[in-house]
Short mmCIF file of C-alpha atoms in Angstrom, two decimals:
data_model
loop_
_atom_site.label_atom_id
_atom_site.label_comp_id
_atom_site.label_asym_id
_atom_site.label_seq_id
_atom_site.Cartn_x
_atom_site.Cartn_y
_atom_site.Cartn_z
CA UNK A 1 116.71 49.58 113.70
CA UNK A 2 120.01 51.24 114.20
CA UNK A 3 119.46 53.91 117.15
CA UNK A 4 122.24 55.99 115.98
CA UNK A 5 120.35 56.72 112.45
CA UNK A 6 119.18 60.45 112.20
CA UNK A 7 115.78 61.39 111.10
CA UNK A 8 115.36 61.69 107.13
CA UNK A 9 113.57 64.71 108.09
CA UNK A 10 116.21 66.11 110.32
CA UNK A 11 117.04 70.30 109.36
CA UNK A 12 120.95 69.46 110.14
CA UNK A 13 123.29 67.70 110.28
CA UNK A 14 126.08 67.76 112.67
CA UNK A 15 129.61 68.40 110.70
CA UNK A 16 128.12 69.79 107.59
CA UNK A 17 129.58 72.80 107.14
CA UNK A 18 127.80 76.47 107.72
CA UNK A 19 124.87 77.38 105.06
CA UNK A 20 124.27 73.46 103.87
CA UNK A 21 121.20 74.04 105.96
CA UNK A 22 120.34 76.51 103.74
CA UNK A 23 120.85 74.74 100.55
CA UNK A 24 118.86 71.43 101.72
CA UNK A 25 115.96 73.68 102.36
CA UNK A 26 116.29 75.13 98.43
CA UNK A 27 116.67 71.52 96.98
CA UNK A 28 113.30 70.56 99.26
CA UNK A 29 111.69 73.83 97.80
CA UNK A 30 113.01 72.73 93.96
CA UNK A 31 111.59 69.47 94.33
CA UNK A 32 108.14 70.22 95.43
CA UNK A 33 108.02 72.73 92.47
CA UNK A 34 108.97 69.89 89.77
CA UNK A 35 107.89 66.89 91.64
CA UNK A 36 104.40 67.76 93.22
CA UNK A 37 103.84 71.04 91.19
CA UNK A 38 103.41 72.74 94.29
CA UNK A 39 103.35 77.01 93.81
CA UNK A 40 106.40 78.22 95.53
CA UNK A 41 105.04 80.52 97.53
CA UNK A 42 103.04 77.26 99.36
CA UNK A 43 106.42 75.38 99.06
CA UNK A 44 108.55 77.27 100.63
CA UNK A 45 106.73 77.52 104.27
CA UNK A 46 107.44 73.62 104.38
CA UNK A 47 110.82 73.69 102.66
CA UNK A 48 112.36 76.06 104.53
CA UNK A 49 111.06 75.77 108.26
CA UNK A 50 113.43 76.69 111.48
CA UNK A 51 115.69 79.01 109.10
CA UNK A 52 116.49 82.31 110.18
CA UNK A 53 114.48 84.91 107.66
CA UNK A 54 117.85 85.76 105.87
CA UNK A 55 118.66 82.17 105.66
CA UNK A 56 115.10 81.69 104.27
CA UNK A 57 115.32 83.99 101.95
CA UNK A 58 118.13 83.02 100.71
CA UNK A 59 117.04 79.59 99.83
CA UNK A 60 113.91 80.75 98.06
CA UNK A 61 116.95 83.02 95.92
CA UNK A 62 118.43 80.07 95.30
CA UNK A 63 115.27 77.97 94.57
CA UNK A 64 114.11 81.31 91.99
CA UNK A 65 117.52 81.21 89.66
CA UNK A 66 117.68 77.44 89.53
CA UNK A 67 114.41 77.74 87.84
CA UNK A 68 114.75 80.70 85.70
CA UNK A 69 117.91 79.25 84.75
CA UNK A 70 117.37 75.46 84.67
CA UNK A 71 117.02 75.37 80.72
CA UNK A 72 120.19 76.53 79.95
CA UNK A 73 121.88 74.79 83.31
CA UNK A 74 120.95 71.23 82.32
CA UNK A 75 122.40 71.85 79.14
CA UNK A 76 125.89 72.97 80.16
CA UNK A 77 125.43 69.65 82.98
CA UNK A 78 124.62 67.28 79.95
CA UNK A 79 127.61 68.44 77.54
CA UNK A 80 129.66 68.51 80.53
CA UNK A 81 128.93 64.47 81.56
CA UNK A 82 129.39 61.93 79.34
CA UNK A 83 126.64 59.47 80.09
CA UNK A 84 123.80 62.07 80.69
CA UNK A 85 122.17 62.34 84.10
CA UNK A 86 118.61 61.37 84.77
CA UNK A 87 116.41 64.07 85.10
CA UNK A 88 115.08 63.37 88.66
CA UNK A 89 118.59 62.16 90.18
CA UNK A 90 119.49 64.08 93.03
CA UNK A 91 123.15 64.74 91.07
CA UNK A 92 121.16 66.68 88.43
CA UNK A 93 119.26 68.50 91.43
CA UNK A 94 122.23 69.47 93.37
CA UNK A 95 124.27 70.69 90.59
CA UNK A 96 121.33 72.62 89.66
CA UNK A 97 121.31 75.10 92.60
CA UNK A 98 124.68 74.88 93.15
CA UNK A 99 125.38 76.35 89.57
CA UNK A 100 122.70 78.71 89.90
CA UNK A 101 124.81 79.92 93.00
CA UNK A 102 127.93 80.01 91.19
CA UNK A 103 126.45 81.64 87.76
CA UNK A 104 123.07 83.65 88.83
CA UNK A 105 124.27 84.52 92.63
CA UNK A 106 127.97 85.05 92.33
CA UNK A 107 128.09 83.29 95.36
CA UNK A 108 131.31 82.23 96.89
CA UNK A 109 132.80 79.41 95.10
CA UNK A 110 133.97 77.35 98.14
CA UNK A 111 130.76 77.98 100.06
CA UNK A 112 128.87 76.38 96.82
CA UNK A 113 131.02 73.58 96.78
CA UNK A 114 131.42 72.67 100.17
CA UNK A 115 127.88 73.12 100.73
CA UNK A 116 126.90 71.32 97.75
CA UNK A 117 128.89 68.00 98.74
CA UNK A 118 126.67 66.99 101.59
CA UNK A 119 123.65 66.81 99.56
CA UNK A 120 124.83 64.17 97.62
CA UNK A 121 126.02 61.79 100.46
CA UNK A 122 125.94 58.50 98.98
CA UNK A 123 125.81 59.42 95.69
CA UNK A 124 128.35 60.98 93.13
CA UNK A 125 129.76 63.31 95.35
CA UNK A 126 132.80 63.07 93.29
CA UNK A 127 130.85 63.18 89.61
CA UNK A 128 129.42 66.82 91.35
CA UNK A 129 133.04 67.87 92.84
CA UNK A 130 134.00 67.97 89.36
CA UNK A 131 131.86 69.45 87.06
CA UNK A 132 131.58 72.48 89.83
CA UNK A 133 135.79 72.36 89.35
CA UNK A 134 134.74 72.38 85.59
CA UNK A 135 132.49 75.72 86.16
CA UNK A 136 134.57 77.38 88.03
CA UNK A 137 138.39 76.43 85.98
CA UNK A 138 136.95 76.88 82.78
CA UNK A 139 134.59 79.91 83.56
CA UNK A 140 131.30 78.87 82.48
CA UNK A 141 128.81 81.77 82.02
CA UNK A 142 124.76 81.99 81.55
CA UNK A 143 123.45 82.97 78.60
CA UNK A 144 122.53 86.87 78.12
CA UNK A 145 119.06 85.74 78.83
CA UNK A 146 117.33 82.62 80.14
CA UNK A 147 115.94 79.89 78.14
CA UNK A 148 112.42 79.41 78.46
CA UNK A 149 111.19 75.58 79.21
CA UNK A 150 110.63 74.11 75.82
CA UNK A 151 107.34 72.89 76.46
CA UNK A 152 106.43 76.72 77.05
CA UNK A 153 108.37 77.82 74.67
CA UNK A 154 106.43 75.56 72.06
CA UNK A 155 102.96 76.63 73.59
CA UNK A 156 104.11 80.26 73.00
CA UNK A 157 105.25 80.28 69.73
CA UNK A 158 101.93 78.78 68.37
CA UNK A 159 100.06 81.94 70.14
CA UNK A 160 102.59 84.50 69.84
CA UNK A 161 104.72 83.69 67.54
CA UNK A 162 108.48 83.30 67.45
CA UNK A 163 109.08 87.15 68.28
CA UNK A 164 107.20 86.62 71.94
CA UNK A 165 109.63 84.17 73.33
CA UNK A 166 112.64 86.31 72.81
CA UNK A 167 110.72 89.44 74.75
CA UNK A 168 109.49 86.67 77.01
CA UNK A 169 113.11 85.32 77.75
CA UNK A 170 114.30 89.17 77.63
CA UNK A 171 111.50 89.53 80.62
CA UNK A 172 112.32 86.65 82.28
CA UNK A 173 115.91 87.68 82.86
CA UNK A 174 115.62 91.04 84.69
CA UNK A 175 114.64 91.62 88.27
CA UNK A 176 110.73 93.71 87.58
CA UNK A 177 110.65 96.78 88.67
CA UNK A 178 108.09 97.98 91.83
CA UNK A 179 104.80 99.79 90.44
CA UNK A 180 103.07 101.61 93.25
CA UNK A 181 99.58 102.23 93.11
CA UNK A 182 98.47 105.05 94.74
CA UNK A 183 94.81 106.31 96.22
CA UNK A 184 95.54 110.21 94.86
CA UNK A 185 98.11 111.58 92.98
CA UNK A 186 101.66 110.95 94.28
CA UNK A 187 103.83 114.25 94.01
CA UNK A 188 106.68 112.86 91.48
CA UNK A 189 109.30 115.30 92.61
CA UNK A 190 109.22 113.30 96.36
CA UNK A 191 110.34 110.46 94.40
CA UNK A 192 113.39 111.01 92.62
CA UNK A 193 114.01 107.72 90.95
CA UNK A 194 110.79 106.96 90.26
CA UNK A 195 108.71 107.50 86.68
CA UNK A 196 105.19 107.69 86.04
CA UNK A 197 103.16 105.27 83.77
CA UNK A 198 100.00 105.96 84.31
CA UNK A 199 97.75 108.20 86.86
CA UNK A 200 97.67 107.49 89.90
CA UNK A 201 101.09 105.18 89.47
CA UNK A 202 104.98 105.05 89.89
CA UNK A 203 107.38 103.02 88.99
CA UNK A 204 110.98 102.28 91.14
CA UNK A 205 114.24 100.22 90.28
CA UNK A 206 114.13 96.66 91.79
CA UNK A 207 116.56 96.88 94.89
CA UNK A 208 113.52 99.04 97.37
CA UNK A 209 112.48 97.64 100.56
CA UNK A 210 108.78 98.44 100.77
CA UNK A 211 108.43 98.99 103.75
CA UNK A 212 111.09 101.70 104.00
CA UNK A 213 109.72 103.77 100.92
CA UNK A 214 108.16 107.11 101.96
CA UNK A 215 103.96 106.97 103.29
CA UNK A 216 104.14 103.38 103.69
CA UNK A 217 102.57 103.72 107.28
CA UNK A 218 100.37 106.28 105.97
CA UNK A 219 99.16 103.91 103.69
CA UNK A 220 98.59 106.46 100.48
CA UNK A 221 100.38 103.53 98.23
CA UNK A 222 100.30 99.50 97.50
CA UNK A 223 102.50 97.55 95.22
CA UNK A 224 100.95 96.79 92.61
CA UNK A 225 101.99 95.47 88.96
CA UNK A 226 100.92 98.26 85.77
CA UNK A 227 99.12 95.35 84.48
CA UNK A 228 97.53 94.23 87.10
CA UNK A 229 95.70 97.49 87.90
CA UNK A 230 94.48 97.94 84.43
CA UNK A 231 91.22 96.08 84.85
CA UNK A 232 89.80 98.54 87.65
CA UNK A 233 91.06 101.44 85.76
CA UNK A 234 88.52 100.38 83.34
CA UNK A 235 85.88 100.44 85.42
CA UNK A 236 85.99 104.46 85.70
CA UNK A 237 84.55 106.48 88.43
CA UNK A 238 82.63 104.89 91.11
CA UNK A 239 80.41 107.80 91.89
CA UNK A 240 78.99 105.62 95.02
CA UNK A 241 78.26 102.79 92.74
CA UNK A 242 78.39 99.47 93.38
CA UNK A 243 80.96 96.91 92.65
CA UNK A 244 81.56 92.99 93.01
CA UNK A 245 85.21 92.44 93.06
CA UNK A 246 85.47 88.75 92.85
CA UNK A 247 89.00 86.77 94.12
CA UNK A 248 89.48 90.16 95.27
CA UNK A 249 92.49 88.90 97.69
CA UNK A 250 95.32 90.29 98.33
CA UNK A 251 93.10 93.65 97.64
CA UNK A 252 94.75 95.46 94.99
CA UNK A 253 91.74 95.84 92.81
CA UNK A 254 89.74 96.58 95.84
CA UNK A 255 91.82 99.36 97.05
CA UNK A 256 91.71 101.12 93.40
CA UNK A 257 87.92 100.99 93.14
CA UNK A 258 87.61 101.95 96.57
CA UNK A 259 89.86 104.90 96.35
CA UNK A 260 88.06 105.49 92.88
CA UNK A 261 84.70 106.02 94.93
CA UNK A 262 83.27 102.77 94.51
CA UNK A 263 81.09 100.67 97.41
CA UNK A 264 82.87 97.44 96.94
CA UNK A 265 82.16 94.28 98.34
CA UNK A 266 85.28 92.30 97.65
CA UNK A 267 84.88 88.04 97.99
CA UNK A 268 87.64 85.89 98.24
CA UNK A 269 87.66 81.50 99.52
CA UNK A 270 90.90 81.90 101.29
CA UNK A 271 90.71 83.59 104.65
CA UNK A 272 94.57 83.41 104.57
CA UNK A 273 94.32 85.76 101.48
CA UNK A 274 91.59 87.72 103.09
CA UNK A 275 93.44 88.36 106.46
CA UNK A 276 96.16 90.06 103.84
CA UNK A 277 93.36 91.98 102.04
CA UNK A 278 92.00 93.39 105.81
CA UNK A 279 95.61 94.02 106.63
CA UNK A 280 96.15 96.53 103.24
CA UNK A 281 92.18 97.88 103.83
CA UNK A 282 93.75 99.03 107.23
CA UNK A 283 96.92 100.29 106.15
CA UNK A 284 95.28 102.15 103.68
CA UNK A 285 92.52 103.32 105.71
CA UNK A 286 90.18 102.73 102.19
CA UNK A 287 86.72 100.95 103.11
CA UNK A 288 85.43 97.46 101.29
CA UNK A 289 82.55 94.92 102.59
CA UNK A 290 84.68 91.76 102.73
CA UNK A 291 83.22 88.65 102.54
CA UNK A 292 84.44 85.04 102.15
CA UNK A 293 82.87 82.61 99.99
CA UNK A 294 83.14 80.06 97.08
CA UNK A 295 82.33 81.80 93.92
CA UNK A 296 80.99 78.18 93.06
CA UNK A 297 78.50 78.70 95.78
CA UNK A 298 78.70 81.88 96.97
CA UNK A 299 76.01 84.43 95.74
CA UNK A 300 75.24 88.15 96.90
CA UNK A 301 71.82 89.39 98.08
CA UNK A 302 71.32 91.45 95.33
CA UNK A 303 72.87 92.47 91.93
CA UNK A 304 75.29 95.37 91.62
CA UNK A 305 76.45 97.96 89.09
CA UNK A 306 79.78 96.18 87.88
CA UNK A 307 81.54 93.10 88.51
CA UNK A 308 85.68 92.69 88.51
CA UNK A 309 86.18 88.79 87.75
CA UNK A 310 89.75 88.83 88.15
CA UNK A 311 89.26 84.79 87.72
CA UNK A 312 91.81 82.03 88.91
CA UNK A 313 94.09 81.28 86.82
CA UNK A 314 97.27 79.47 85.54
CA UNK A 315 99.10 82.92 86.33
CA UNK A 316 101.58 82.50 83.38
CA UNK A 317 101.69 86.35 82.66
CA UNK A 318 103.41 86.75 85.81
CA UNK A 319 106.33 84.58 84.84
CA UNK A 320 108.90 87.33 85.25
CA UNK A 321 108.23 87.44 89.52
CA UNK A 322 107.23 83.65 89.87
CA UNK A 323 109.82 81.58 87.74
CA UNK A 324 108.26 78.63 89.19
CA UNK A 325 104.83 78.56 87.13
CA UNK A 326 106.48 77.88 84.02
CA UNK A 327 107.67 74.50 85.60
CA UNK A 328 104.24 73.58 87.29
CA UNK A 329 101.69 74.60 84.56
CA UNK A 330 101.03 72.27 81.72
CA UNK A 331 98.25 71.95 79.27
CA UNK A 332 96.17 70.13 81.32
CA UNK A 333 96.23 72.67 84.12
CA UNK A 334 95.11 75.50 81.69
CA UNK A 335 92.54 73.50 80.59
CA UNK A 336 91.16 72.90 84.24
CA UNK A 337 91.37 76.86 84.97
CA UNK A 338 89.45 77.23 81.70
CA UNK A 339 86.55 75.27 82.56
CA UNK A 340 86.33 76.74 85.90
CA UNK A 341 86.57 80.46 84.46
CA UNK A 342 83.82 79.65 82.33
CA UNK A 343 82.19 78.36 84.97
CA UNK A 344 82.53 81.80 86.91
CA UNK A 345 81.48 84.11 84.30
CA UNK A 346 78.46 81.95 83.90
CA UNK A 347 77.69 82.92 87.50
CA UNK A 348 79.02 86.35 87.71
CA UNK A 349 75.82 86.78 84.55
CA UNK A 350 73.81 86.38 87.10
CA UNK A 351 74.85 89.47 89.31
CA UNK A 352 75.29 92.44 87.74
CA UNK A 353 72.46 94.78 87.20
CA UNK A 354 70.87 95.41 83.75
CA UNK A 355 72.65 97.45 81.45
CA UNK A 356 75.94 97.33 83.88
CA UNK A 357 79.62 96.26 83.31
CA UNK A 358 81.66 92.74 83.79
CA UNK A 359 85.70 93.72 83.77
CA UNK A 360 86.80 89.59 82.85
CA UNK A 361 90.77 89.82 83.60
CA UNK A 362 93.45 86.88 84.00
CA UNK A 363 97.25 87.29 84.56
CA UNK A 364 97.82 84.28 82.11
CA UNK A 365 99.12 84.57 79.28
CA UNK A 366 97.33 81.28 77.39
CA UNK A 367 94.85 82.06 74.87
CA UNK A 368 92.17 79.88 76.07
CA UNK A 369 91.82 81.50 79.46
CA UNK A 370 91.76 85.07 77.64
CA UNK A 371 90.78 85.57 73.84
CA UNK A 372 89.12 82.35 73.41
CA UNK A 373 87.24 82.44 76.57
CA UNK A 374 85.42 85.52 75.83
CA UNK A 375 84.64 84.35 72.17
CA UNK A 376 82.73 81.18 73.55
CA UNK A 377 81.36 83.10 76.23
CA UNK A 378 79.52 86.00 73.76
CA UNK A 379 78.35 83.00 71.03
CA UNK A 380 77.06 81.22 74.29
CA UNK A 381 75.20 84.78 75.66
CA UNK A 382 74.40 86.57 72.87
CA UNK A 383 72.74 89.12 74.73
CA UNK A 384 75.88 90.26 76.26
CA UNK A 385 77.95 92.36 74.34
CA UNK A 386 81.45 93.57 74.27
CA UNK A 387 82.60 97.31 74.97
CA UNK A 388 85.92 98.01 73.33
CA UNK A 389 88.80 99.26 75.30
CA UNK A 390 89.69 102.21 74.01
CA UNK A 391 93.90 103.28 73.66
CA UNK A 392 92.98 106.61 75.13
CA UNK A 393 91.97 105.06 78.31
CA UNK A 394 95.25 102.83 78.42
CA UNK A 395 98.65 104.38 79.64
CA UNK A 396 100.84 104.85 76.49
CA UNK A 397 102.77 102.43 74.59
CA UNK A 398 99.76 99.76 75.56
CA UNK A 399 97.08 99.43 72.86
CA UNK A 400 93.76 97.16 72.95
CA UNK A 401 93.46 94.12 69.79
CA UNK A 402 91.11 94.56 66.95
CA UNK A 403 88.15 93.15 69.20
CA UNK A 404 88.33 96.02 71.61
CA UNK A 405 90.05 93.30 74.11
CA UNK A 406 93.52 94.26 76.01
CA UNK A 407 96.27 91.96 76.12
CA UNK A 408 99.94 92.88 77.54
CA UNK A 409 102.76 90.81 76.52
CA UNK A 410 106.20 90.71 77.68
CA UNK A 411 107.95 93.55 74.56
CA UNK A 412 105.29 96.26 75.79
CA UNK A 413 106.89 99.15 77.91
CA UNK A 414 110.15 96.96 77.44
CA UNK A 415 112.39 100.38 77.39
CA UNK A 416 110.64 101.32 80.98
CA UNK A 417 110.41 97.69 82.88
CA UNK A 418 108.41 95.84 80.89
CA UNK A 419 104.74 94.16 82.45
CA UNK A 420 103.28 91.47 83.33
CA UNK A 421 101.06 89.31 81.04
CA UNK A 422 97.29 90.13 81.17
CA UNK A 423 93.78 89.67 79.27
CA UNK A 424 90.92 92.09 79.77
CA UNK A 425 88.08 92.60 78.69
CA UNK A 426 84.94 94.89 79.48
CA UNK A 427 81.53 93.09 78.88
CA UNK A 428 78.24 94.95 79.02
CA UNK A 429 74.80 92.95 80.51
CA UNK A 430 71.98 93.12 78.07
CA UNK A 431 68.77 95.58 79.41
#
């Protein structure tokens, strides 16, 4: 073995010029998205160890628009080579995130290339020399908005229909704006870019740094997607009541129920999750019981007014802040989260007092984790029954379907932000 060989695994390489650091650790991140599927949240603690937290964050940019973006980048990369590239060839990989630089980022043009080079050593460095010339001589631009995957695309247009994946491309596009959920009724006038949605709720342009926005160390607000806090909304008043908020982690749901005068006991399997919900509790200063425990296993010592089964899920509605689901998720995934949904609610049956209220919610925006899983669910429990969501309760411009069931897609609230993709609905436990 040749002693002078580096490490494969080595962070840098002496010679490389400033930043390439910083683009190995987004083409590590990229690959563990495509190759292994892994979230990119998870990824990115691997990817994009011993970089400073700017440097870090600036990979996981780069990592976010090569994915939004990769559609419509592999398609100027194939008309721009003549033999086409395969689709797991580091060439293809590189010129991904270096494009995204040039085209999403605006980032310098000789920091792209230079930085891009040494990623390919050994390969075509002079195949990717030129097509980022190309880019850059003949001004190639992105699309107004970003292609969805096909496959998803496809999926979508079955469900949806064809007008969904334009509002879902439209969606996918923009930064999101930051919804704040509050514990009582912000003042508006304090906030003078914000708009309310909803009670209890602001909304900001993208571009605010939490932590600097006014009462964050008072704790009287959490971020918190519109559509995400719909499902405790539902739930009403607490009136001391109590509440199972299952996968309650990172606490959103827990805090709103809590603050709406519920005694919730909120149950989450990660303790990594539940550290963050404790940390938000005590921000906050809002009280929960917090346990940790499968749901598979898991079981409380006695049954409770309402249940909030925000269930696990293949988290497509929230496409628009995670680009990189829409890579990882595939049919057989959905199925797997459907099976084990079903498998909750069959538990969470078991729980809730006579006569008292299931919320069922996923941020997915698949049919058979939403719609179809409550219509097997009610033909398999007959004695359950559904209570319609009503449009009063729901902020405006969001109405329930025919069934009394809520589900946001991507053209609701468009004008103000847009949302992300949810299913609710409100079940009722026979007497």
């Amino acid at each position: 073995m040749n002693d002078q060989r580096r490490p494969r695994n080595r962070r840098h390489t002496e010679g490389d010029p400033p930043g390439t650091g910083t683009r190995r650790a987004a083409l590590r991140l990229v690959d563990a998205i495509l190759r292994r599927g892994d979230p990119l949240e998870i990824a990115s603690h691997a990817a994009t160890q011993g970089l400073s937290p700017a440097d870090r964050a600036f990979a996981i940019a780069i990592a976010s628009e090569s994915l939004r973006w990769m559609t419509d980048i592999d398609a100027m990369i194939d008309d721009a080579t003549p033999q086409q590239l395969p689709e797991d060839v580091k060439s293809r990989a590189v010129l991904r995130i270096a494009l995204a630089q040039l085209l999403s980022l605006n980032s310098p043009a000789h920091a792209v290339v230079s930085t891009a080079l040494p990623l390919v050593a050994g390969g075509p460095r002079r195949l990717v020399h030129a097509l980022l010339s190309r880019a850059q001589k003949e001004e190639w631009r992105l699309p107004p908005t970003a292609s969805l995957p096909e496959s998803v695309a496809e999926r979508w247009s079955e469900q949806w229909g064809d007008d969904m994946i334009a509002s879902a491309e439209a969606a996918w596009s923009s930064a999101p704006p930051i919804d704040l959920s509050f514990a009582a009724e912000p003042q508006i006038e304090g906030w003078p870019d914000a708009q309310s949605l909803a009670p209890l709720h602001l909304r900001l342009p993208r571009g605010h740094a939490v932590e600097s926005l006014p009462g964050f160390e008072e704790g009287g607000w959490w971020v918190q997607d519109l559509a995400a806090s719909l499902a405790a909304r539902l739930l009403g008043k607490g009136d001391g009541r109590t509440v199972l908020d299952l996968c309650a982690a990172p606490g959103g749901k827990t805090m709103q129920l809590a603050a709406a005068g519920w005694h919730v006991t909120a149950v989450d399997a990660s303790a990594k999750r539940l550290e963050r919900l404790a940390d938000n509790l005590a921000r906050t200063g809002l009280q929960a019981d917090v346990k940790k425990g499968d749901l598979l296993h898991w079981q409380p010592k006695e049954q409770a007014d309402a249940i909030l089964l925000d269930a696990p899920c293949s988290a497509t509605g929230i496409f628009r802040r995670h680009p990189d689901v829409l890579h990882r998720v595939e049919g057989r995934n959905i199925a797997e989260m459907a099976d084990l949904q079903a498998r909750l609610l069959n538990r969470a049956t078991k729980w809730v007092k006579p006569g008292g209220t299931l919320i069922y919610a996923t941020c997915s925006l698949e049919r058979a984790e939403g719609e179809e899983q409550i219509e097997t669910f009610l033909y398999e429990h007959p004695q359950w029954t559904l209570s319609p969501i009503r449009a009063d309760e729901l902020p405006a411009g969001i109405t329930p379907d025919e069934q009394g069931q809520l589900r946001t897609l991507p053209h609701m609230l468009a004008e103000q932000g847009g949302m992300d993709g949810f299913f609710i609905a409100r079940l009722i436990a026979p007497n």
